[in-house]
Short mmCIF file of C-alpha atoms in Angstrom, two decimals:
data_model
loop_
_atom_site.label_atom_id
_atom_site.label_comp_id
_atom_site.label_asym_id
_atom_site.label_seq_id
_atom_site.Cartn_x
_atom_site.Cartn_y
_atom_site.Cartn_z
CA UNK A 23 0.00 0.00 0.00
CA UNK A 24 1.50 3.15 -1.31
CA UNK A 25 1.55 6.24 1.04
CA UNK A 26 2.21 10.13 -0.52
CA UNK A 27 5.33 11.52 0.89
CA UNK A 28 4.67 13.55 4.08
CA UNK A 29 4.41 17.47 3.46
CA UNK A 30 6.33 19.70 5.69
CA UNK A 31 4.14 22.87 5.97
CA UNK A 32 5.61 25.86 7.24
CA UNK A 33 5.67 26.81 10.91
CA UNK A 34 3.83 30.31 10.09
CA UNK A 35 1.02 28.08 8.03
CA UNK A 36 0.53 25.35 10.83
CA UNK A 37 -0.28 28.73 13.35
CA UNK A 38 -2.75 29.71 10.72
CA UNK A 39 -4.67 27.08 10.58
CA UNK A 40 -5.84 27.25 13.98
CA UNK A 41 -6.71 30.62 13.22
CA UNK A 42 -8.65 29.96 10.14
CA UNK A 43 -10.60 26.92 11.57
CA UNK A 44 -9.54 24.40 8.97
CA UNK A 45 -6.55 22.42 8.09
CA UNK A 46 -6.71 23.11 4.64
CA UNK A 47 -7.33 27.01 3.92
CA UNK A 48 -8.08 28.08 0.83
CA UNK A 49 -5.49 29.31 -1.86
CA UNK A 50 -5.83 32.83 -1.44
CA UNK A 51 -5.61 33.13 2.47
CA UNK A 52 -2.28 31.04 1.99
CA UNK A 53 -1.08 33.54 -0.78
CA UNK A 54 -2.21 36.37 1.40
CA UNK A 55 -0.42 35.28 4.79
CA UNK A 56 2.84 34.40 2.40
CA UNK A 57 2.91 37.82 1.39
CA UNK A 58 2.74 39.52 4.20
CA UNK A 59 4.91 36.76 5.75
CA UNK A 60 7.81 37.85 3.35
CA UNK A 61 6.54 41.69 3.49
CA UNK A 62 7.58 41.21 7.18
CA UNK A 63 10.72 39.50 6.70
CA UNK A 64 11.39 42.30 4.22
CA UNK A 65 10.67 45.04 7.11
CA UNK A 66 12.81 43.13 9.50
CA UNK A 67 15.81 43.05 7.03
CA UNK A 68 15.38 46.70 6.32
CA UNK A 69 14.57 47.49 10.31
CA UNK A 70 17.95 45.79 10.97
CA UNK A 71 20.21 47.49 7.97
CA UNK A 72 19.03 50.51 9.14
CA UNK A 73 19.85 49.90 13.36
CA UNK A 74 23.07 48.80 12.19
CA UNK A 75 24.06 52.32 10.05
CA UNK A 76 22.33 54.12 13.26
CA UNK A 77 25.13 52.00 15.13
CA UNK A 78 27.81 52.87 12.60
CA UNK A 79 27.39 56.46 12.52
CA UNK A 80 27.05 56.83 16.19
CA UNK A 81 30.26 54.54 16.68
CA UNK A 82 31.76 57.24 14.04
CA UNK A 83 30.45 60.51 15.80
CA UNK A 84 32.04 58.87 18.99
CA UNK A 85 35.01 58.63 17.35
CA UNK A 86 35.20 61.75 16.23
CA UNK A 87 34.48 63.33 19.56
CA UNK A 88 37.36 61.43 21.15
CA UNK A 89 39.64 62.29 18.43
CA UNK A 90 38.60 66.44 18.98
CA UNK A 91 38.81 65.76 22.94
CA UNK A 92 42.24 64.13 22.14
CA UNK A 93 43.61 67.04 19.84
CA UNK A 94 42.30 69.77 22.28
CA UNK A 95 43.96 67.73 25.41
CA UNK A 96 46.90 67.58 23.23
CA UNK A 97 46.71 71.25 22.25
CA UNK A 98 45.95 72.49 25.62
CA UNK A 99 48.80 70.48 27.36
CA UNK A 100 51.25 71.31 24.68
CA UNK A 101 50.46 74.92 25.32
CA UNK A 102 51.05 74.37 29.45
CA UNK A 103 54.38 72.87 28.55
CA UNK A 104 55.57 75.47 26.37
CA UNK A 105 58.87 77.23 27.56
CA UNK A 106 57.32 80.32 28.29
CA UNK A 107 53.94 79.41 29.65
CA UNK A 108 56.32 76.91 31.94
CA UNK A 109 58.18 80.45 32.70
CA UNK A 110 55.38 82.64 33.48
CA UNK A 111 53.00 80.03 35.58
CA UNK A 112 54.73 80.16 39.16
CA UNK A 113 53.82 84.13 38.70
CA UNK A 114 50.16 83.60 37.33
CA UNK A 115 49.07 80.73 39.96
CA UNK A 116 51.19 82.76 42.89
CA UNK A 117 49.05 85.84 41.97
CA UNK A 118 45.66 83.79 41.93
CA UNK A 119 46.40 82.48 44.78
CA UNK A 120 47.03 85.18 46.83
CA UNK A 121 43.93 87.10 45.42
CA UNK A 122 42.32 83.89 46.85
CA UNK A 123 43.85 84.63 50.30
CA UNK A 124 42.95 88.12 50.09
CA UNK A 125 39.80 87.92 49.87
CA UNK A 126 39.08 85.75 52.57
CA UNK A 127 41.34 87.34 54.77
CA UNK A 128 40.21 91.10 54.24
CA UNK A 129 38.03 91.86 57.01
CA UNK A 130 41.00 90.47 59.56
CA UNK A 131 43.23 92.56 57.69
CA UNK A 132 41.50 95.62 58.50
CA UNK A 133 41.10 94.61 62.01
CA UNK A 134 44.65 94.06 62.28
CA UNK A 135 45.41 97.85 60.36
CA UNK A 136 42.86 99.22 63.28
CA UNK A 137 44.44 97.80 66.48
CA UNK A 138 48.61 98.82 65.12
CA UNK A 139 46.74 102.41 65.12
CA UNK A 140 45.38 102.62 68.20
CA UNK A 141 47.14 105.00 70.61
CA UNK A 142 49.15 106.12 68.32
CA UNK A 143 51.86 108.49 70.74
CA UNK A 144 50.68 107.28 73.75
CA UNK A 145 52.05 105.12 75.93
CA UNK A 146 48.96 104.86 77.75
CA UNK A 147 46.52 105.06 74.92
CA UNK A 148 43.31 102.73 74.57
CA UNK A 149 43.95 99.50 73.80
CA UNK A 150 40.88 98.06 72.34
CA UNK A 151 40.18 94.55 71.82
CA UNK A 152 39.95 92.95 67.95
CA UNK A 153 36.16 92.38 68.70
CA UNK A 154 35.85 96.51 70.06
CA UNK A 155 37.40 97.50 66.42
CA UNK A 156 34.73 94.95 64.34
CA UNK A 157 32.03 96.80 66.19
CA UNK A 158 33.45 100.31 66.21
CA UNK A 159 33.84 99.49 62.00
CA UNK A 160 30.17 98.42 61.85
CA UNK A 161 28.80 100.56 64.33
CA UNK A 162 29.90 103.61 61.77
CA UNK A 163 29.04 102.44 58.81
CA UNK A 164 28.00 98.61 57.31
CA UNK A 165 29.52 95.25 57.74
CA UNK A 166 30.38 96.11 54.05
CA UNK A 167 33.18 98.52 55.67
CA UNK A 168 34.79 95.57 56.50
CA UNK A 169 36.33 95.16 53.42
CA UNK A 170 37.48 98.55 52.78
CA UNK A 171 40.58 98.93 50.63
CA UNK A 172 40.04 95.34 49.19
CA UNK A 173 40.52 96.92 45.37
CA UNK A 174 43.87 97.96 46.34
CA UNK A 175 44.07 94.50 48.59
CA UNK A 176 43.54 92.41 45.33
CA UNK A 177 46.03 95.14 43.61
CA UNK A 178 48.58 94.38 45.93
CA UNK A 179 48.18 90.61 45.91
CA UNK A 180 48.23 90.43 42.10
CA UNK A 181 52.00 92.41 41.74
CA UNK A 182 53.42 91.62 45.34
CA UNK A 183 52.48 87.41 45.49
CA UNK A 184 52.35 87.23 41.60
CA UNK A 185 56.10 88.49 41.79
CA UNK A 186 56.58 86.69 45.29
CA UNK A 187 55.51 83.70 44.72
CA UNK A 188 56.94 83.37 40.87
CA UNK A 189 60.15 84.67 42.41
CA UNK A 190 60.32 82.12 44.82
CA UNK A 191 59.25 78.81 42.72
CA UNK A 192 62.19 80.30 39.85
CA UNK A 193 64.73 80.27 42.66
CA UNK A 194 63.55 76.96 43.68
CA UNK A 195 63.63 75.60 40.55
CA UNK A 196 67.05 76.60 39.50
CA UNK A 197 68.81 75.48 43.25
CA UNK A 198 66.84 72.15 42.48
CA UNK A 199 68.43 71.79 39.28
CA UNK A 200 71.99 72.78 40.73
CA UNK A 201 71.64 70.41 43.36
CA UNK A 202 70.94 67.45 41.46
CA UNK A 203 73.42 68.15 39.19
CA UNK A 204 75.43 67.84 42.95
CA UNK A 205 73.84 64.82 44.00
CA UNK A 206 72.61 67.00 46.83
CA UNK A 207 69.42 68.55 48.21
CA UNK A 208 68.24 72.25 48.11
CA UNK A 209 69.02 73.09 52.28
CA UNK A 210 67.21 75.35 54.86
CA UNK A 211 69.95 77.76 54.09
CA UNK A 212 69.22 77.95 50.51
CA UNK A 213 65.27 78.06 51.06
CA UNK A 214 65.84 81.06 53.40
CA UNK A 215 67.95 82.70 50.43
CA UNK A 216 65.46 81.98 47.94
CA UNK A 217 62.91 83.48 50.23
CA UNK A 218 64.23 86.39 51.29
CA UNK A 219 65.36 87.46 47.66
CA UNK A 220 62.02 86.46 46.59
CA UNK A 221 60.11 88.75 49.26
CA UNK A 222 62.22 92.22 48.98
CA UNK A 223 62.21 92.34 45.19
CA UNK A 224 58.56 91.98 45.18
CA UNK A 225 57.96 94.28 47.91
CA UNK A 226 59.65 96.59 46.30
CA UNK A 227 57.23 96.05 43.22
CA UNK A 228 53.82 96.15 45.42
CA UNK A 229 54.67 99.42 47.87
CA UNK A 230 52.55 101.73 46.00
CA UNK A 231 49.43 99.02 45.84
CA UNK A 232 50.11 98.45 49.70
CA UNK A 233 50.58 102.16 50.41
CA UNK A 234 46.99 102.79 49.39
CA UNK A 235 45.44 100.35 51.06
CA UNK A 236 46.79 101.43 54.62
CA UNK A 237 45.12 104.86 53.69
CA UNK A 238 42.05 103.54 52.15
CA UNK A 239 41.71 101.41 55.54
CA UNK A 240 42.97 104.19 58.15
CA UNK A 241 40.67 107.22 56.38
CA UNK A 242 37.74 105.92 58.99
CA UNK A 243 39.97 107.18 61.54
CA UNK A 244 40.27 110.83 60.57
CA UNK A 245 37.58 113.15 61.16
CA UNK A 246 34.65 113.16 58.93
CA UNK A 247 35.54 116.29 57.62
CA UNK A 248 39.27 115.15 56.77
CA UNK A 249 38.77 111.84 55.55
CA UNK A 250 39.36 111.32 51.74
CA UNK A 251 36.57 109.15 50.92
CA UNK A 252 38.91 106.97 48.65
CA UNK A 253 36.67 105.46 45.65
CA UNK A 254 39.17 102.70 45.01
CA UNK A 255 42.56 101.69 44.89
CA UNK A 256 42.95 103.59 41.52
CA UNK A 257 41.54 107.09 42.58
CA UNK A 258 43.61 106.55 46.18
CA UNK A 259 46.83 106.06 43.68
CA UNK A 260 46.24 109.12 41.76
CA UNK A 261 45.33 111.61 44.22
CA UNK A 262 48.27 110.87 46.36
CA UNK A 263 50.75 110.67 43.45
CA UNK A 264 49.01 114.20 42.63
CA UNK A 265 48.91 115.78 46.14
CA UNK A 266 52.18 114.68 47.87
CA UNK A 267 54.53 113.49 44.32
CA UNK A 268 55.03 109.87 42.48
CA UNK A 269 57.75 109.24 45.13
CA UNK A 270 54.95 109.77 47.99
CA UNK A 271 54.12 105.94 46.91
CA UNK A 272 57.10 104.36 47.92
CA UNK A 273 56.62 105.75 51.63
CA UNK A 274 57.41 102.88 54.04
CA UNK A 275 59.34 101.02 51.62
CA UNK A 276 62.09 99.83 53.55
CA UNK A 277 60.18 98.94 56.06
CA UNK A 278 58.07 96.90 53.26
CA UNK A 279 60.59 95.41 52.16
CA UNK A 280 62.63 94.08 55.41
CA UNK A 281 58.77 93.22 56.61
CA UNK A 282 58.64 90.92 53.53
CA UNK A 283 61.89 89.34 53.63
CA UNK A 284 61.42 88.60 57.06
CA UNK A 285 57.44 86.86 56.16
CA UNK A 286 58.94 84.80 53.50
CA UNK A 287 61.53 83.83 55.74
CA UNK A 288 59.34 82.45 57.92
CA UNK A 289 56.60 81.99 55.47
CA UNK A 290 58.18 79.99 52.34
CA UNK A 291 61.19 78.76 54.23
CA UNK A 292 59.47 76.94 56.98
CA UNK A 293 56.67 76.10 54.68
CA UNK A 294 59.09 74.12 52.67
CA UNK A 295 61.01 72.89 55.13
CA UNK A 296 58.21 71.52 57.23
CA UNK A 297 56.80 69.85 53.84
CA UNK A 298 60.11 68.24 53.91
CA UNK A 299 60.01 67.03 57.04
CA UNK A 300 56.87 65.85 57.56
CA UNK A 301 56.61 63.90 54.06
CA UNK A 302 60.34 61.96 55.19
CA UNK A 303 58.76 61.55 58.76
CA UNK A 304 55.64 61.19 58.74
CA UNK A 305 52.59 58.66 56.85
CA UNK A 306 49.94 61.87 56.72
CA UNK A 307 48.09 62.52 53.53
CA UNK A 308 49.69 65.10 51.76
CA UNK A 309 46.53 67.37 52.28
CA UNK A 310 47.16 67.00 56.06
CA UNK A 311 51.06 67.67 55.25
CA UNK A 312 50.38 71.02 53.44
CA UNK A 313 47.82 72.17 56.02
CA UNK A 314 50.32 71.45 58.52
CA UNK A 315 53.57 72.93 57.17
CA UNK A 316 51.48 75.76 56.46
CA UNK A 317 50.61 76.40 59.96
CA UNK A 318 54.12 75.76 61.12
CA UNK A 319 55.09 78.67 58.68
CA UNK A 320 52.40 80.94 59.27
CA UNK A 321 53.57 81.22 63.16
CA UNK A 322 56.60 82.05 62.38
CA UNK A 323 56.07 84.28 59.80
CA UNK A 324 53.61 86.34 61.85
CA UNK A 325 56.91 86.16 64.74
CA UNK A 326 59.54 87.57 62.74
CA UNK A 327 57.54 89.95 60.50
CA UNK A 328 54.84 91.78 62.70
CA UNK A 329 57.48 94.40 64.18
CA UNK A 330 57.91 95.43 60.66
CA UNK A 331 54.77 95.44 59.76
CA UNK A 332 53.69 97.72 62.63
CA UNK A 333 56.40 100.40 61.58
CA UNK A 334 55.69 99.83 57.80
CA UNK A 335 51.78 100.23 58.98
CA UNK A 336 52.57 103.72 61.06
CA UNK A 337 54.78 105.31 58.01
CA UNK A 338 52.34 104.59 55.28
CA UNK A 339 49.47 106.29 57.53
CA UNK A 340 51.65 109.18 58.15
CA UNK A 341 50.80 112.64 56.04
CA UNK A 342 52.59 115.98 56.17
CA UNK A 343 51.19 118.52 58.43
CA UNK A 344 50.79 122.07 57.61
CA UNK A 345 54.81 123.02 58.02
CA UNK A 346 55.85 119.89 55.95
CA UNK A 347 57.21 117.65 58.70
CA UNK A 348 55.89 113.76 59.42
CA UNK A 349 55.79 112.25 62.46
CA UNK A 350 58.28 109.71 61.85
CA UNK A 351 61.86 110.87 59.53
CA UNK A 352 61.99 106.76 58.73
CA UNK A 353 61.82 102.99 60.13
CA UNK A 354 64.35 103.54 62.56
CA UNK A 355 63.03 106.83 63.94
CA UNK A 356 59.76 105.22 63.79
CA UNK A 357 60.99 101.97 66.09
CA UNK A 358 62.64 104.40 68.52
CA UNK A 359 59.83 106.77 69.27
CA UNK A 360 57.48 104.23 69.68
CA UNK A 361 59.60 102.06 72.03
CA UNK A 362 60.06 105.12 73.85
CA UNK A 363 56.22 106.88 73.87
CA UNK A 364 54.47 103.62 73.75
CA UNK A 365 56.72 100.30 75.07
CA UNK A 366 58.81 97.78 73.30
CA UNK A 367 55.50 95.12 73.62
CA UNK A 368 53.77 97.60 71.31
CA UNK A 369 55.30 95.97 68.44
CA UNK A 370 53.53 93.21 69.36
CA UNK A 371 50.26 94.08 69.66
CA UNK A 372 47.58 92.65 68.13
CA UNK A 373 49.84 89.20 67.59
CA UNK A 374 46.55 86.95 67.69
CA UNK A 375 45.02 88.97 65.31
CA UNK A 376 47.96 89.06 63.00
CA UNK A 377 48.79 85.34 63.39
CA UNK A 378 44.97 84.35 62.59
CA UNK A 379 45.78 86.85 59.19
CA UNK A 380 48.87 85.58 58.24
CA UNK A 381 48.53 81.73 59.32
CA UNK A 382 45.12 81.34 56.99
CA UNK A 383 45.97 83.69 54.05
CA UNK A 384 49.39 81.76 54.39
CA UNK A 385 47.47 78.65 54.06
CA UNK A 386 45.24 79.27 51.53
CA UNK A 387 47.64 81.01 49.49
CA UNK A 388 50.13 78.37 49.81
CA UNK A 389 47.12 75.26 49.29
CA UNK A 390 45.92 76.96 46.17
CA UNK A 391 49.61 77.39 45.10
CA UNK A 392 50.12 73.96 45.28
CA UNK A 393 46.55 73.22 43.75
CA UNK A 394 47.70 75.07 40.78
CA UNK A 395 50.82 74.08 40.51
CA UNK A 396 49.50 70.13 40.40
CA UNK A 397 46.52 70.89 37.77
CA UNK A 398 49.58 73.00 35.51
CA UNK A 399 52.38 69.96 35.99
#
């Protein structure tokens, strides 16, 4: 008995013909469901060319964005590492950060200016406390008046720790480079040299920016009718220059400048130093290391420099009377009459004060620095 070969229908036919009720549909409802069986296979085909050239082009466009982001890291760190950009960076990140600092630090600043001018010629003149001068300042005027002079502050920072700071970080550099040509290390002796070089050149630089902040931050203490009513730093420049001469800037510039030698001394010397010793001696983080050193150097920067700073503070307040003279001829006539009229401790009033300016502008300045310095390597 002779049996017909077994058909093999198609899995999409055997679903239909549940759907259409019989096991043999007719000739048209196959033709129909086979044409929109290959119309689908058609869609899917063109569905899946097209994912795959979405895939390709977005694969490309990637591509293409790494390649830019390559070429502008490339361009951008090629430009960092150019000779003169490697040159002029110590002086652009030392100036940023000590306009940083400065603003911060202002209001303390002005405190500080306040309590050196207290009693001035009187051995027994008030002595008011830093939290008397913040209300006296407010109680006159606006918490605002806090940061008076900050124009000539920012001034200041940007030639005097631009310069200072670049100044420094060149020295550095080059005694590095000397002393591993040596087989040595850079000593504390050569870190005091670099610092001290580094501060007097650049105080030398700033005087004029520093000159007219003292007066833009003493004026409160005049009389209303004598006080200048400074605008900012540049009006305070040009109406001294015009009033008492060009040179009248450079008042209290030695003082300025032995004041600075002796802050970076204790500043940037000890700072480095105490890095130094800490990172061979210690397991800190090197956050911990740099807030540390910087403390270290702030204390002793405030030690050896706030004598100078009081004298430097007194002869850039000073104006000519009437008859021409000043109170004070220069630095050392200035440190004589006031050990004599006031007490030898008077140079050291107001340490606190001038140790909580110095020790946090030191740090920030010094943190930022070093932030800088790591994002420009």
């Amino acid at each position: 008995m002779s049996s017909e070969p077994r058909r093999t229908v198609p899995s999409y036919l055997l679903v239909t013909q549940d759907f259409l009720g019989h096991s043999n549909p007719p000739p048209a409802a196959v033709s129909n469901l086979f044409s929109s069986h290959v119309a689908s296979q058609e869609m899917s085909g063109t569905t899946t060319k097209a994912f795959d050239a979405a895939k390709s082009t977005s694969q490309q466009a990637k591509s293409g964005l790494r390649t830019m982001t390559e070429e502008t890291s490339a361009t951008t760190t090629s430009l960092v590492h150019h000779p003169y950009t490697r040159t002029a960076l110590p002086f652009i990140n030392g100036g940023l950060a000590g306009m940083t600092a400065t603003t911060v630090i202002q209001p303390i600043d002005m405190i500080k200016v306040r309590l050196q001018l207290a009693g001035e010629g009187a051995k027994t003149g008030p002595r008011p406390s830093p939290l008397q001068v913040t209300r006296d300042i407010i109680a006159q005027g606006k918490v605002a008046d806090l940061y008076t002079g900050l124009s000539a502050g920012l001034l200041r920072q940007a030639v005097y720790t631009t310069a200072r700071l670049g100044f420094f970080d060149t020295f550095m550099n080059t005694l590095k480079a000397r002393a591993e040509a040596k087989g040595s290390q850079v000593g504390f002796a050569e870190r005091a040299g670099a610092g001290l070089t580094a501060g007097g050149l650049a105080a030398m630089v700033g005087n004029p920016a520093d000159l007219a902040l003292i007066r833009m931050q003493s004026d409160g203490l005049k009389p209303v009718a004598q006080r200048a009513n400074y605008k900012s730093v540049v009006d305070a420049l040009t109406r001294i220059a015009k009033a008492e001469g060009i040179t009248a800037l450079w008042a209290g510039a030695y003082p300025t400048v032995v004041r600075a030698m002796a802050l970076n001394f204790g500043q940037l010397a000890f700072f480095s130093e105490a890095k130094t010793q800490l990172k061979s001696k210690t397991q800190w983080s090197a956050q911990t290391q740099t807030l540390t050193a910087s403390a270290i150097a702030g204390f002793f920067a405030s030690f050896f420099s706030l004598p100078f700073d009081f004298v430097k503070t007194r002869l850039q307040k000073q104006q000519k009377a009437k008859d021409g003279s000043l109170p004070y001829k220069g630095m050392a006539d200035c440190f004589r009459k006031v050990a004599k009229d006031e007490g030898i401790l008077r140079f050291y009033r107001g340490f606190g004060t001038y140790y909580v300016r110095i020790a946090p502008h030191a740090m920030v300045t010094l943190i930022v620095a070093d932030w800088l310095g790591f994002l420009t390597k």
